Short mmCIF file of C-alpha atoms and ligand atoms in Angstrom, two decimals:
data_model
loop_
_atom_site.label_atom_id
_atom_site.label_comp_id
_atom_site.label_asym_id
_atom_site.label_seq_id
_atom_site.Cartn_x
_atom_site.Cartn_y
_atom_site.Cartn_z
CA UNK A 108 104.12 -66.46 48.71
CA UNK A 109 102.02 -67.88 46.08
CA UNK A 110 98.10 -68.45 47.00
CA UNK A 111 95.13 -70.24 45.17
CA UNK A 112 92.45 -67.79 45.33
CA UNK A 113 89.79 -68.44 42.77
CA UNK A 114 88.58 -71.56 41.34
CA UNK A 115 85.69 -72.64 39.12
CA UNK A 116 84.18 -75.37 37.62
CA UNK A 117 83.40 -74.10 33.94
CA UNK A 118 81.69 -75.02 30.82
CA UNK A 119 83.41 -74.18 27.52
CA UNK A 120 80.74 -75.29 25.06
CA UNK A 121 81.42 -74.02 21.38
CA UNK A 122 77.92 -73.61 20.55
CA UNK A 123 78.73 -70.18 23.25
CA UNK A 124 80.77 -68.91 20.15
CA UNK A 125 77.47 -69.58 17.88
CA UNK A 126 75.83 -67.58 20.34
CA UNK A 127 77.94 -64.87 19.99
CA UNK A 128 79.01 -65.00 16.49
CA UNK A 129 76.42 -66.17 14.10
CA UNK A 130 73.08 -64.56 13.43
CA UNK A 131 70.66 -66.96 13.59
CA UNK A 132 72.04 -68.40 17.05
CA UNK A 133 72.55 -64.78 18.78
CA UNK A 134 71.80 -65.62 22.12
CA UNK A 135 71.45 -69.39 22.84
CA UNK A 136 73.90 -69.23 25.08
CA UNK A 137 73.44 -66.45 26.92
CA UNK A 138 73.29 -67.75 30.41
CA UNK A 139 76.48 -69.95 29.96
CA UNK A 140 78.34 -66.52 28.63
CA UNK A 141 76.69 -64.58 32.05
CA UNK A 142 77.92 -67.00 34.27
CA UNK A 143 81.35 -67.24 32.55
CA UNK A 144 81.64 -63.46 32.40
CA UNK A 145 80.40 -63.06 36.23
CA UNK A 146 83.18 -65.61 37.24
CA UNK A 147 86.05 -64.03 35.68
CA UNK A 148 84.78 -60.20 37.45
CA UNK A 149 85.09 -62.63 40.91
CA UNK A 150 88.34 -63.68 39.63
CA UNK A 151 89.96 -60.34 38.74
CA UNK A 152 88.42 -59.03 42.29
CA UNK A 153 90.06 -62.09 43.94
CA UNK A 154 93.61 -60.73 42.49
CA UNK A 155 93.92 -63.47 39.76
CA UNK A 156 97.31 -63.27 37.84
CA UNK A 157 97.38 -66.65 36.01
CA UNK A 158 94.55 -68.43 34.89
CA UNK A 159 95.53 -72.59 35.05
CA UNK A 160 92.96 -74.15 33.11
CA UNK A 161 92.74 -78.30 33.12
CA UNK A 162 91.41 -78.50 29.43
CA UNK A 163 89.18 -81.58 28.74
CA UNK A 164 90.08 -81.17 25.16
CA UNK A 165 93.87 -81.12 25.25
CA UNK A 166 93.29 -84.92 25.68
CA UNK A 167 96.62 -86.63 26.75
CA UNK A 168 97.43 -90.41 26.84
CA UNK A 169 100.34 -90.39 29.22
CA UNK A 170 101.79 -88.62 32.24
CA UNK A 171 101.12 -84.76 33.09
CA UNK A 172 101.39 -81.92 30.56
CA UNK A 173 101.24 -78.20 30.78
CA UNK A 174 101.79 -75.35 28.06
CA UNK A 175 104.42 -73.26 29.74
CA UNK A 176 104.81 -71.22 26.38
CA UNK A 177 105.32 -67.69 27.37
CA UNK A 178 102.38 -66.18 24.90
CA UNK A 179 99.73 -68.26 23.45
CA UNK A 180 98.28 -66.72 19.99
CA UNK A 181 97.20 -68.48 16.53
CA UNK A 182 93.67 -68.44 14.92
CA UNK A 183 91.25 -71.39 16.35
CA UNK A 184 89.06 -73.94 14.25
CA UNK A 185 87.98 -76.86 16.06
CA UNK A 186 88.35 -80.38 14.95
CA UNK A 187 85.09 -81.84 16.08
CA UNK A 188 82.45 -79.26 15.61
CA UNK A 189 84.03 -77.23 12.94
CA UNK A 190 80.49 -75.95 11.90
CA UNK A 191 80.18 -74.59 15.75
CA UNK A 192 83.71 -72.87 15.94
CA UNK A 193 85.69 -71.67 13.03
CA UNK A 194 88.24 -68.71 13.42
CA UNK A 195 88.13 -67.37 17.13
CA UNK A 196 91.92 -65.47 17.35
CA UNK A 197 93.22 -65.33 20.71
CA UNK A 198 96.22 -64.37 22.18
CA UNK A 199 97.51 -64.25 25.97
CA UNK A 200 100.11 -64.42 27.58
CA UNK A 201 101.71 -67.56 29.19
CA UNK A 202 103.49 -68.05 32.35
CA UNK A 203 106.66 -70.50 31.64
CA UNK A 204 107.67 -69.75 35.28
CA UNK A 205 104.72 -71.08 37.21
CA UNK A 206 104.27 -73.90 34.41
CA UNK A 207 107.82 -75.52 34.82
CA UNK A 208 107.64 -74.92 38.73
CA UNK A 209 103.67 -76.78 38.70
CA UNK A 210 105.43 -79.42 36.59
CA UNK A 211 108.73 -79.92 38.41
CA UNK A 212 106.32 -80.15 41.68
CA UNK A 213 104.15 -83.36 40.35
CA UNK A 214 106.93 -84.68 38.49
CA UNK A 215 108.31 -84.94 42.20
CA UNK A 216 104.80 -86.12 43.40
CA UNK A 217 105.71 -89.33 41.68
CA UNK A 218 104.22 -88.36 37.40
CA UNK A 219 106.30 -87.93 34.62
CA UNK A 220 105.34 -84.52 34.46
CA UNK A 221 106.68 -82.04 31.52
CA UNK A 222 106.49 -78.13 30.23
CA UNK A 223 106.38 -77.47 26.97
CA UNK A 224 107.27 -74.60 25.46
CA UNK A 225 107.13 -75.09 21.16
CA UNK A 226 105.31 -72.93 19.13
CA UNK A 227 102.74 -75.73 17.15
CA UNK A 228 101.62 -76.58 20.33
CA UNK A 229 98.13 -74.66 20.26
CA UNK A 230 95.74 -74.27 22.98
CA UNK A 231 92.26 -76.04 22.74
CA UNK A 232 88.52 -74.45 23.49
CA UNK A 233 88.53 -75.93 26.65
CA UNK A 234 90.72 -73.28 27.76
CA UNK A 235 89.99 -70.49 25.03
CA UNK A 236 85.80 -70.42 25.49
CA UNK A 237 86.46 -69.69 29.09
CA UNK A 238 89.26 -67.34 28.51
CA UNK A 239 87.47 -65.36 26.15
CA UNK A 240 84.31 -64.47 28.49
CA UNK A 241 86.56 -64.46 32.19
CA UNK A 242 89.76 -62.59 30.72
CA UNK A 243 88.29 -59.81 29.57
CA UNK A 244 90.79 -57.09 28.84
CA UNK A 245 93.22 -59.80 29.28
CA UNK A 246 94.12 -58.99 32.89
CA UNK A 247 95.42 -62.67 33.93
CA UNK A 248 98.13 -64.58 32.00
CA UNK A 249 97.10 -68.47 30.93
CA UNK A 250 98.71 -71.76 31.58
CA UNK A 251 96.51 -74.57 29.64
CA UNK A 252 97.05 -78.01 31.87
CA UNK A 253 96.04 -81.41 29.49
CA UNK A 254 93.88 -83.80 31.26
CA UNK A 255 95.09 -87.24 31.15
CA UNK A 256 92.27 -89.98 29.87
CA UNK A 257 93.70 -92.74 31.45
CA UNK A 258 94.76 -91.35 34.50
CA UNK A 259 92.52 -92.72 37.48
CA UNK A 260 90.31 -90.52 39.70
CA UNK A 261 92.93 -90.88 42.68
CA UNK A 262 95.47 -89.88 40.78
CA UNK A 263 93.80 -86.52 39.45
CA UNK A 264 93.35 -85.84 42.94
CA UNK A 265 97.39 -86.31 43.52
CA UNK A 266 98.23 -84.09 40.51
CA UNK A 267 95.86 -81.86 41.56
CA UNK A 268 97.27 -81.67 45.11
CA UNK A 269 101.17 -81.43 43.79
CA UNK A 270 99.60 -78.77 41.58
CA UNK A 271 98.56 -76.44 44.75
CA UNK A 272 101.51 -77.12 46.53
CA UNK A 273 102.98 -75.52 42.80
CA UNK A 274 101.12 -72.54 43.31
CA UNK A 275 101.54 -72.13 46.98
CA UNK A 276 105.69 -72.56 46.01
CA UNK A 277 105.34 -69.81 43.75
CA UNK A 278 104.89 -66.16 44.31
CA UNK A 279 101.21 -66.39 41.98
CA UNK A 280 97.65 -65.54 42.73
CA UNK A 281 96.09 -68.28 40.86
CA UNK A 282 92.16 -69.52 39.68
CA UNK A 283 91.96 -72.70 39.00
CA UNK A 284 89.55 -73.81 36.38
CA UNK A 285 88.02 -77.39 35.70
CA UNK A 286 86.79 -76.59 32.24
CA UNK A 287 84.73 -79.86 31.13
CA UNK A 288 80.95 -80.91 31.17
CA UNK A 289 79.12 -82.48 33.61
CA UNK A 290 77.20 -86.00 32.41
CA UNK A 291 78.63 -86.16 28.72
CA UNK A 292 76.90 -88.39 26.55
CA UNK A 293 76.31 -87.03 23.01
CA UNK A 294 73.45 -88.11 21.16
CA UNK A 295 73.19 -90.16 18.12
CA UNK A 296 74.17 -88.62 15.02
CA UNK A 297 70.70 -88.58 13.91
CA UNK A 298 69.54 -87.32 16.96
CA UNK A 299 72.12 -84.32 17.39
CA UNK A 300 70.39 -81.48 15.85
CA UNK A 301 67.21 -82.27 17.82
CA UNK A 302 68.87 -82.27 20.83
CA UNK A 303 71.22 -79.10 20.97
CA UNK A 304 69.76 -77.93 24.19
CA UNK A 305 68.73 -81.22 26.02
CA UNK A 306 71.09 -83.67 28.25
CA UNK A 307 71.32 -87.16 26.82
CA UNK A 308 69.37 -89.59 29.01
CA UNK A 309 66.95 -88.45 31.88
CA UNK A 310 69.32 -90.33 34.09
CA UNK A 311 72.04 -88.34 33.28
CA UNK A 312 70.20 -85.33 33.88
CA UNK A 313 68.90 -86.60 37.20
CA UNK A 314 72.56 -87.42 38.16
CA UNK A 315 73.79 -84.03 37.03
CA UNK A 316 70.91 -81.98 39.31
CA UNK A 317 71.99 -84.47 42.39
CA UNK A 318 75.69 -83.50 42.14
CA UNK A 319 75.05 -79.82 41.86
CA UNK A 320 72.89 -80.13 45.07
CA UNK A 321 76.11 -81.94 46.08
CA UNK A 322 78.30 -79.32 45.27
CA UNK A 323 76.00 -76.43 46.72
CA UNK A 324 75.26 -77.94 50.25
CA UNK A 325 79.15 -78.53 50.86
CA UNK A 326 79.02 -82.73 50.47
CA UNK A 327 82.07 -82.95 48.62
CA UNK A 328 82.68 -86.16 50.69
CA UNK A 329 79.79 -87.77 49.67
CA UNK A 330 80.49 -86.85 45.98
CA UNK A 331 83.69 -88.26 46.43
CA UNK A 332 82.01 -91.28 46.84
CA UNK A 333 80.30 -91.03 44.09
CA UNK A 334 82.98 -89.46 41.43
CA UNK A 335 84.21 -93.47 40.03
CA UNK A 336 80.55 -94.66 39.38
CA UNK A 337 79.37 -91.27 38.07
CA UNK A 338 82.44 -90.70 35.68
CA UNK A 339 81.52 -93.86 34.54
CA UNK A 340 78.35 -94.20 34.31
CA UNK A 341 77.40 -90.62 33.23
CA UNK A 342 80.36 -90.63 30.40
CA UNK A 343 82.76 -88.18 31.93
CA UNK A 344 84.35 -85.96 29.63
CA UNK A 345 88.13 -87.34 29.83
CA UNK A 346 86.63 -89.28 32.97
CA UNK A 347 85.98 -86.30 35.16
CA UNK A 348 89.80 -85.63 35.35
CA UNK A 349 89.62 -82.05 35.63
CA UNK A 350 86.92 -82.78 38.76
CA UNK A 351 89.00 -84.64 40.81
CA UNK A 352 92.34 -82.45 39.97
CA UNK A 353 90.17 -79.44 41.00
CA UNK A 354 88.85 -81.60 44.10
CA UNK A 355 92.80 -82.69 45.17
CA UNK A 356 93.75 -79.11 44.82
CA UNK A 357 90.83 -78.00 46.94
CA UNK A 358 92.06 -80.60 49.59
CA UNK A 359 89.79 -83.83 48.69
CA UNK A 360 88.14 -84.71 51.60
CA UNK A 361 89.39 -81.95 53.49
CA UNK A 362 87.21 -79.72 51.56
CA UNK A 363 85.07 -78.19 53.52
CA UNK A 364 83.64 -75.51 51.17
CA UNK A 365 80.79 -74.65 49.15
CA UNK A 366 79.82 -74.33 45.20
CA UNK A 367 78.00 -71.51 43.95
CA UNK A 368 75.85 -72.25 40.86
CA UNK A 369 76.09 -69.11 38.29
CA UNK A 370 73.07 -68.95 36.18
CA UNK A 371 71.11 -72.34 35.25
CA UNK A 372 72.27 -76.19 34.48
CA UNK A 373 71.85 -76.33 31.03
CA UNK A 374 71.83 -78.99 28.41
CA UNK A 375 74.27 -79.09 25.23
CA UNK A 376 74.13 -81.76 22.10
CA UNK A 377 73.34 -84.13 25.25
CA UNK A 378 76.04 -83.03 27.36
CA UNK A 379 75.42 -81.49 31.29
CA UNK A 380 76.94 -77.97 31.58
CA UNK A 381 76.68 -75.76 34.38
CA UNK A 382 79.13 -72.95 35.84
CA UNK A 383 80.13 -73.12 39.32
CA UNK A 384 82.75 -71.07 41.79
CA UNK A 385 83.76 -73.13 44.37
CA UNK A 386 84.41 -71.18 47.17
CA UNK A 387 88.18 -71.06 49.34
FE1 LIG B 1288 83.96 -80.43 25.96
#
């Protein structure tokens, strides 16, 4: 009998690979690295075996779409910030059984769901900047999940429950992992370099401290509420897809748990980044 038993909400920022990689940014990102590496010791404790990770940057147009390869390796340079992430390796292992299982289950929810399984499909730094810090000594295979930019808020929350009935189908100890940012509004080109460690708009940042006070006192319904107009408003990375599929698979309003806020809320090139375990 398969059993969610760990999930997070993460951040996945690639200035942490500056941090950890370049010289004259040793550091910056220290507390988003802590917080990443104290989630994935929870994780191995809680028995994780696969990793599912609903990646904000593998940015899909249509349906529901899962990497069910069964090893995940190349050498990683992003597209957009090139300058912050050139040449991270990786290499894990997949798990093609849960993947086609998780996407024969929504595809009967009522989505054209599919697994792929083709080796030039890579895996984005949504899922890899997580991985990297929480996988340590690679004890938990990886199944990247794309988040779907025009899919609404109520239907992340039905792919995310289909995806739970997946794992509870299955004979997997999963964590479940929203990777993606909080508020998300970059700032001007000309502003970007001044503002590598500040969130974009005072309201934003406002908004973001609310919803983690949200999130820690257990009023999921009220942030429920909230998730259309703050998505919107607040420029939701992919629209806050990966929040409400973590929030269906959690059980929606049914929730009835807590988040626990590892290390501080933090800004990025504008964006609102925190790491959170929400607690089963
Ligand atoms: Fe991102």
């Amino acid at each position: 009998m398969g059993e969610l038993v760990f999930t997070a909400k993460v951040t996945h920022v690639p200035s942490i690979w500056m941090s950890e990689m370049y010289e004259q940014h040793k550091g910056i990102r220290d507390n988003a690295i802590n917080g990443l590496v104290e989630l994935g010791k929870r994780a191995k404790a809680a028995g994780v075996e696969t990793f599912a990770v609903i990646d904000t940057h593998w940015i899909v147009n249509q349906g529901f779409h899962l990497n069910a390869a069964g090893h995940h390796a190349a050498t990683f340079t992003s597209h957009e910030l090139p300058h912050f992430l050139e040449d991270m390796e990786y290499a894990y292992d997949g798990d093609p059984e849960l993947g086609n299982l998780m996407a024969d289950t929504v595809r009967d929810s009522g989505f054209r769901a599919m697994a792929h399984d083709t080796p030039n499909l890579k895996v984005e730094y949504g899922t890899l900047i997580p991985m990297r810090h929480m996988n340590q000594g690679l004890y938990a295979s990886v199944l990247p999940i794309a988040a779907n930019q025009f899919a609404s808020i109520d239907e992340g929350r039905r792919m995310g429950e289909a995806m739970r009935e997946a794992i509870e189908k299955s004979d997997r100890k999963v964590g479940l992992l929203a990777s993606g940012s909080l508020s998300h509004q970059f700032f001007p080109n000309d502003q970007s370099e001044a503002g590598a460690f500040e969130t974009n708009t005072e309201f934003n940042r406002q908004v973001d401290i609310r919803v983690l006070e949200l999130w820690q006192t257990g009023q999921i319904k009220e942030f429920i509420k909230m998730l259309p107009d703050y998505a919107a408003r607040c420029a939701g990375e992919c629209q806050m897809i990966d929040t409400a599929m973590l929030l269906g698979a959690l059980g929606w309003n049914d929730y009835s748990g807590k988040a626990e806020l590892l290390g501080e809320y933090f800004g990025s090139s504008g964006t609102g980044q925190a790491n959170l375990e929400f607690a089963l």
